[in-house]
Amino acid sequence: MGNIHNNNLIAGDRLAPVYTTVELTGLVQKNRVHRDVYLDPAIFDLEMERIWARAWVYVGHASQVPDPGDYIGTSIGKEPVLMVRDKRARVNVIYNRCGHKGAKVATKPGGNTAMFRCPYHGWTFNLDGTLNATPHKCGYEDTDFDTSDPQFSMQPVARVESHRGFVFASLAAEGEDLKTFMGATLETIDNMADRSPEGEVEVAGACLPYLHDCNWKMFVENLNDAQHPMVCHASVGFATRALMKRLPAGAEPPKEAEIISPFGASYQFFDDLGVSVMPNGHSFMGGQQSIHSAYSDIPGYLDSMIAAHGRERTEQVLGSNRHNTTIYPSFTIKDAVQIVRVVRPLAVDKTLIQTWHFRLKGAPEAMLHRTMTYSRLINSPASMVGPDDFDCYNRMQESLCSNSAQWVDMRRYIGREETLGPITRAKGTSDLSMRNQYRAWLHYMAGSEAQETQR
Ligand code: FES
Ligand SMILES: [Fe+2]
């Protein structure tokens, strides 16, 4: 482990500060970060308390719980939670913890239930988490036990808000509202939903899980790292372009080639896309152009959009082509291909990435097929692109342990950004999005005072 911090956690005292503000500030400089941010379990525990328990974290989409009693199980940082639709059609997010002695109540990934029943002593809970009943009631008469006391419920998380069906929760009672937190990334979610003739999306098919043996930040940083595709994904880009060159003149390229080939595009292409960052660590690449903007038409889709929204509005919606949008720390979205990848940190060197696919309501089913094809080609553990990235994260996680050097660089195009209102932009291969993430990281971890020092 590195040598900056004072690693003196007191056993059993999980809230004891392991790092002082000064030490945390020392881990993040303007142009580099110390390797301990990826390696130290004590930093991971602090991140769970100071970032993941404070920020708005993605929970799920309301279409995953369409009917009363529908629920899914997931987590916010280290906390197991359930997203459940109650009898009044409200979507609640409650801790998956029994109000009696703390057992995990629901263990399936999801389902439908009239109420939750703890398998240990049989306490039951309503769909909003309040205590319904306890078996064999005698024995509590002379105590202060009160069934309406929230301490005996499956407690609700502090704050839940949603936008276009995307449900986020914060474990912190205080903080900015969801829309303020999201800033300009809200438009990415809007754009995905607006690509539906009905203005709505719904989750389709199962989750595609991919367990990564690396720190969660490596995945989040990769999303807007445009220095890597032409190197890391070179072989698949080369093979696809070679295949396209061999096609007879005028022949339509296979859809698969159309999806894969931009991953081998040039530095110039990615520089021209540009990267945009905003407060709270969020970022996106592209805008009018992205690696998705040259896809061929799917028969019937444009007509269905024009019929629903008119030509002008349709051109406006389809003319927005952001690449990855990252809503720090948990949520990444490709609006133009209707895919969401969710970050679930499990340990300092273990992260679950969950890919979810969305149907554009009212659009031809072929749109969903393209979404699924994209995921099989790019996001799946058996795909031709995702495992390239995965291999590089593994290499970093392994070799950052080397004592040969302490720092991870992020200085490319530093000082060459342009700021317009809340958005700062730079060339696409800039490290700007990483610098912006660590600015947010430091703010969460050590407060605004440390952040100013770092500047
Ligand atoms: S721990 Fe759940 S009923 Fe006892
Ligand atoms: Fe990649």
Tab-separated table of N, CA, C and O and ligand atoms in Angstrom, residues 98-105 117-125 135, ligand 1:
chain	number	residue	atom	x	y	z
A	98	CYS	N	-34.419	-6.091	7.978
A	98	CYS	CA	-35.548	-6.296	8.880
A	98	CYS	C	-35.438	-5.378	10.088
A	98	CYS	O	-34.348	-5.197	10.649
A	99	GLY	N	-36.596	-4.813	10.498
A	99	GLY	CA	-36.632	-3.918	11.651
A	99	GLY	C	-36.515	-4.648	12.983
A	99	GLY	O	-36.463	-4.005	14.031
A	100	HIS	N	-36.505	-5.970	12.960
A	100	HIS	CA	-36.387	-6.727	14.200
A	100	HIS	C	-34.913	-6.888	14.575
A	100	HIS	O	-34.377	-6.130	15.358
A	101	LYS	N	-34.224	-7.844	13.983
A	101	LYS	CA	-32.820	-8.060	14.344
A	101	LYS	C	-31.887	-7.889	13.150
A	101	LYS	O	-30.726	-8.286	13.197
A	102	GLY	N	-32.415	-7.319	12.048
A	102	GLY	CA	-31.514	-6.891	10.978
A	102	GLY	C	-31.280	-7.869	9.849
A	102	GLY	O	-30.411	-7.633	9.012
A	103	ALA	N	-32.024	-8.957	9.769
A	103	ALA	CA	-31.810	-9.910	8.669
A	103	ALA	C	-32.183	-9.273	7.332
A	103	ALA	O	-33.073	-8.418	7.253
A	104	LYS	N	-31.498	-9.719	6.282
A	104	LYS	CA	-31.887	-9.296	4.931
A	104	LYS	C	-33.220	-9.959	4.622
A	104	LYS	O	-33.364	-11.188	4.752
A	105	VAL	N	-34.200	-9.179	4.219
A	105	VAL	CA	-35.562	-9.722	4.093
A	105	VAL	C	-35.759	-10.409	2.752
A	105	VAL	O	-36.161	-11.567	2.688
A	117	ARG	N	-41.943	-10.677	4.048
A	117	ARG	CA	-41.922	-11.459	5.290
A	117	ARG	C	-40.489	-11.870	5.577
A	117	ARG	O	-39.832	-12.488	4.748
A	118	CYS	N	-40.003	-11.501	6.750
A	118	CYS	CA	-38.643	-11.864	7.111
A	118	CYS	C	-38.570	-13.361	7.397
A	118	CYS	O	-39.388	-13.885	8.173
A	119	PRO	N	-37.588	-14.036	6.825
A	119	PRO	CA	-37.533	-15.489	6.999
A	119	PRO	C	-37.023	-15.924	8.386
A	119	PRO	O	-37.049	-17.105	8.691
A	120	TYR	N	-36.588	-14.972	9.217
A	120	TYR	CA	-36.000	-15.391	10.489
A	120	TYR	C	-37.086	-15.604	11.549
A	120	TYR	O	-37.323	-16.718	12.004
A	121	HIS	N	-37.796	-14.541	11.962
A	121	HIS	CA	-38.827	-14.686	12.994
A	121	HIS	C	-40.211	-14.331	12.471
A	121	HIS	O	-41.154	-14.252	13.237
A	122	GLY	N	-40.320	-14.078	11.173
A	122	GLY	CA	-41.636	-13.932	10.556
A	122	GLY	C	-42.293	-12.568	10.657
A	122	GLY	O	-43.480	-12.436	10.383
A	123	TRP	N	-41.574	-11.526	11.013
A	123	TRP	CA	-42.184	-10.203	10.969
A	123	TRP	C	-42.549	-9.887	9.508
A	123	TRP	O	-41.801	-10.265	8.584
A	124	THR	N	-43.675	-9.211	9.329
A	124	THR	CA	-44.077	-8.853	7.963
A	124	THR	C	-44.124	-7.332	7.803
A	124	THR	O	-44.386	-6.594	8.760
A	125	PHE	N	-43.895	-6.897	6.576
A	125	PHE	CA	-43.773	-5.455	6.284
A	125	PHE	C	-44.618	-5.097	5.066
A	125	PHE	O	-44.701	-5.866	4.098
A	135	PRO	N	-45.578	-12.109	14.538
A	135	PRO	CA	-46.291	-13.294	15.015
A	135	PRO	C	-46.159	-13.404	16.545
A	135	PRO	O	-45.248	-12.813	17.132
B	1	FES	S1	-34.721	-10.699	12.120
B	1	FES	FE1	-36.452	-10.434	10.890
B	1	FES	S2	-38.091	-11.183	12.055
B	1	FES	FE2	-36.378	-11.411	13.320
